[in-house]
Short mmCIF file of C-alpha atoms in Angstrom, two decimals:
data_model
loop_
_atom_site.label_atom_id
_atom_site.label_comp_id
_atom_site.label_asym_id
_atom_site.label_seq_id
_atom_site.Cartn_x
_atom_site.Cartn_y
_atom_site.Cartn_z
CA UNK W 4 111.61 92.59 96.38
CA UNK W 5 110.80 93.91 99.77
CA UNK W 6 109.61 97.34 100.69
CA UNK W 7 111.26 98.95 103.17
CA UNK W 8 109.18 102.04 104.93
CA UNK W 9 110.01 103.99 107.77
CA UNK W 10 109.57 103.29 111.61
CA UNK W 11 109.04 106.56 113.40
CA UNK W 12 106.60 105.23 115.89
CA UNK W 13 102.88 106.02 116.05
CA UNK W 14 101.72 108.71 112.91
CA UNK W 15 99.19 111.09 113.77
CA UNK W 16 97.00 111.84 110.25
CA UNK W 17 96.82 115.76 110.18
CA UNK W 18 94.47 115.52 107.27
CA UNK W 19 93.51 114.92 103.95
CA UNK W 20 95.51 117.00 101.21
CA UNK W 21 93.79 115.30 98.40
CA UNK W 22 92.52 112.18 96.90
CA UNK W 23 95.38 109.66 97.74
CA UNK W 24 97.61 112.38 99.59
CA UNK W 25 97.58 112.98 103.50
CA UNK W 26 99.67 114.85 105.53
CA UNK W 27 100.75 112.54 109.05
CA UNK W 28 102.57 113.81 111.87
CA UNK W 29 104.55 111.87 114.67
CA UNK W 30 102.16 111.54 117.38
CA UNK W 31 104.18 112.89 120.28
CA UNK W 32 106.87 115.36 119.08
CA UNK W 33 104.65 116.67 116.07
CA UNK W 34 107.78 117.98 114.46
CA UNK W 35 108.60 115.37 111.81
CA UNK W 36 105.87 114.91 109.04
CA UNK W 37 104.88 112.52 106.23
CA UNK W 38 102.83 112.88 102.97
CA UNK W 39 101.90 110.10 102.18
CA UNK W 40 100.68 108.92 98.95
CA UNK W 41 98.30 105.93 98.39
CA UNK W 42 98.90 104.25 94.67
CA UNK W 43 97.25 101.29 93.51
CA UNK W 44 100.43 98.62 94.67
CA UNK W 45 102.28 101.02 97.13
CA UNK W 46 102.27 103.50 99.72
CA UNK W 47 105.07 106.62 99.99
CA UNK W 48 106.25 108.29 102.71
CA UNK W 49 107.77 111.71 101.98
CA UNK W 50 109.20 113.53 104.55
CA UNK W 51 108.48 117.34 104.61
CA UNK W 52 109.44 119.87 106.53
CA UNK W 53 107.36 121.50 108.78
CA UNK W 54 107.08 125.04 106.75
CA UNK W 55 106.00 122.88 103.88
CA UNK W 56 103.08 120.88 105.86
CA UNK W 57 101.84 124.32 107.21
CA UNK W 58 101.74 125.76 104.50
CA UNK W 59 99.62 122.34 102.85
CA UNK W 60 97.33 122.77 105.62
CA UNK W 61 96.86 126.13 105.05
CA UNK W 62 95.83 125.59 101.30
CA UNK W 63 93.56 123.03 102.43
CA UNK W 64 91.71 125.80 105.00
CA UNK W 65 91.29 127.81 102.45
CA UNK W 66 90.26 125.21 100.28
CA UNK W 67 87.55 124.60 102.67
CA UNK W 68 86.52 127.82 103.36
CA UNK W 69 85.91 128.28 99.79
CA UNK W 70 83.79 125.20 99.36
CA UNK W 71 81.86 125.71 102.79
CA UNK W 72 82.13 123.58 104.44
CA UNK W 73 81.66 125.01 107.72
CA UNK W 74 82.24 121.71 109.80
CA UNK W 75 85.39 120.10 108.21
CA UNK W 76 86.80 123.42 108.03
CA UNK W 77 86.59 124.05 112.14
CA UNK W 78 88.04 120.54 112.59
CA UNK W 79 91.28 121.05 110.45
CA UNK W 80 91.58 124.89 111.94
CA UNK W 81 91.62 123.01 115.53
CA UNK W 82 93.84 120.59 114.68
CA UNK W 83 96.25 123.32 112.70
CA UNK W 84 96.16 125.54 115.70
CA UNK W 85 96.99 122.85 117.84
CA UNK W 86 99.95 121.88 115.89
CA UNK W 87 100.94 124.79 114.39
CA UNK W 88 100.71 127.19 117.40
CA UNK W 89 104.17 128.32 118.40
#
Protein backbone atom coordinates (compact mmCIF):
# COMPACT_ATOMS: atom_id res chain seq x y z
CA UNK A 1 0.00 0.00 0.00
CA UNK A 2 1.26 3.44 -0.72
CA UNK A 3 1.21 6.42 1.54
CA UNK A 4 -0.05 9.31 0.28
CA UNK A 5 1.07 12.73 2.28
CA UNK A 6 0.50 16.12 1.45
CA UNK A 7 2.38 18.54 -0.99
CA UNK A 8 2.10 22.07 0.32
CA UNK A 9 5.54 23.12 -0.72
CA UNK A 10 8.47 23.86 1.58
CA UNK A 11 7.39 23.31 5.70
CA UNK A 12 8.89 25.60 8.01
CA UNK A 13 9.35 23.53 11.65
CA UNK A 14 7.91 26.07 14.27
CA UNK A 15 9.10 23.80 17.00
CA UNK A 16 9.09 20.94 19.04
CA UNK A 17 5.67 20.20 20.92
CA UNK A 18 6.93 17.03 22.34
CA UNK A 19 8.78 13.86 21.89
CA UNK A 20 7.59 12.75 18.34
CA UNK A 21 5.18 15.88 17.85
CA UNK A 22 6.23 19.20 15.98
CA UNK A 23 4.34 21.90 14.93
CA UNK A 24 5.46 22.99 10.87
CA UNK A 25 4.29 25.90 9.11
CA UNK A 26 4.26 26.65 5.25
CA UNK A 27 7.32 28.53 4.69
CA UNK A 28 5.97 31.55 2.83
CA UNK A 29 2.29 32.20 3.72
CA UNK A 30 2.71 30.88 7.44
CA UNK A 31 -1.02 30.45 7.60
CA UNK A 32 -1.54 26.72 7.06
CA UNK A 33 0.11 24.41 9.77
CA UNK A 34 1.01 20.75 10.39
CA UNK A 35 1.58 18.60 13.55
CA UNK A 36 3.23 16.20 12.71
CA UNK A 37 3.72 13.03 14.46
CA UNK A 38 6.78 10.70 14.10
CA UNK A 39 5.74 6.78 14.88
CA UNK A 40 7.96 4.00 14.51
CA UNK A 41 6.66 3.01 10.52
CA UNK A 42 4.90 6.39 9.68
CA UNK A 43 4.75 9.97 9.76
CA UNK A 44 1.20 12.17 10.16
CA UNK A 45 0.39 15.28 9.03
CA UNK A 46 -2.52 16.95 10.85
CA UNK A 47 -3.64 20.05 9.79
CA UNK A 48 -4.52 22.63 12.54
CA UNK A 49 -5.74 25.72 12.55
CA UNK A 50 -3.88 28.54 13.34
CA UNK A 51 -5.70 29.37 16.92
CA UNK A 52 -4.83 25.82 17.76
CA UNK A 53 -0.89 26.05 16.83
CA UNK A 54 -0.76 29.37 18.86
CA UNK A 55 -2.12 28.30 21.40
CA UNK A 56 0.54 24.86 21.26
CA UNK A 57 3.22 27.28 21.10
CA UNK A 58 2.11 29.10 23.81
CA UNK A 59 2.01 25.95 26.16
CA UNK A 60 5.34 25.17 25.04
CA UNK A 61 6.65 28.97 26.26
CA UNK A 62 5.39 28.41 29.23
CA UNK A 63 6.62 25.09 29.35
CA UNK A 64 9.95 26.54 28.97
CA UNK A 65 9.79 29.22 31.14
CA UNK A 66 8.98 26.87 33.81
CA UNK A 67 11.89 24.57 33.18
CA UNK A 68 14.45 27.52 32.51
CA UNK A 69 15.59 27.34 30.06
CA UNK A 70 16.47 30.76 29.30
CA UNK A 71 17.95 30.12 25.71
CA UNK A 72 15.38 27.78 24.00
CA UNK A 73 12.79 29.80 25.49
CA UNK A 74 14.03 33.30 23.62
CA UNK A 75 14.34 31.28 20.39
CA UNK A 76 10.66 29.92 20.30
CA UNK A 77 9.35 33.58 21.72
CA UNK A 78 11.22 35.02 18.43
CA UNK A 79 10.00 32.72 16.25
CA UNK A 80 6.20 32.98 17.91
CA UNK A 81 6.36 36.70 17.61
CA UNK A 82 7.41 36.50 14.24
CA UNK A 83 4.62 34.32 13.24
CA UNK A 84 2.13 35.09 15.45
CA UNK A 85 2.34 38.94 15.35
CA UNK A 86 -0.77 40.34 13.73
Amino acid sequence: MQEVYPTFGLLYRVCLLEEHRELFTTLYAQRLFFLVTVGPKKVSFDPISRSDARLLVENRLRNLRRGSNVQEFNSLNQTYQQTFSV
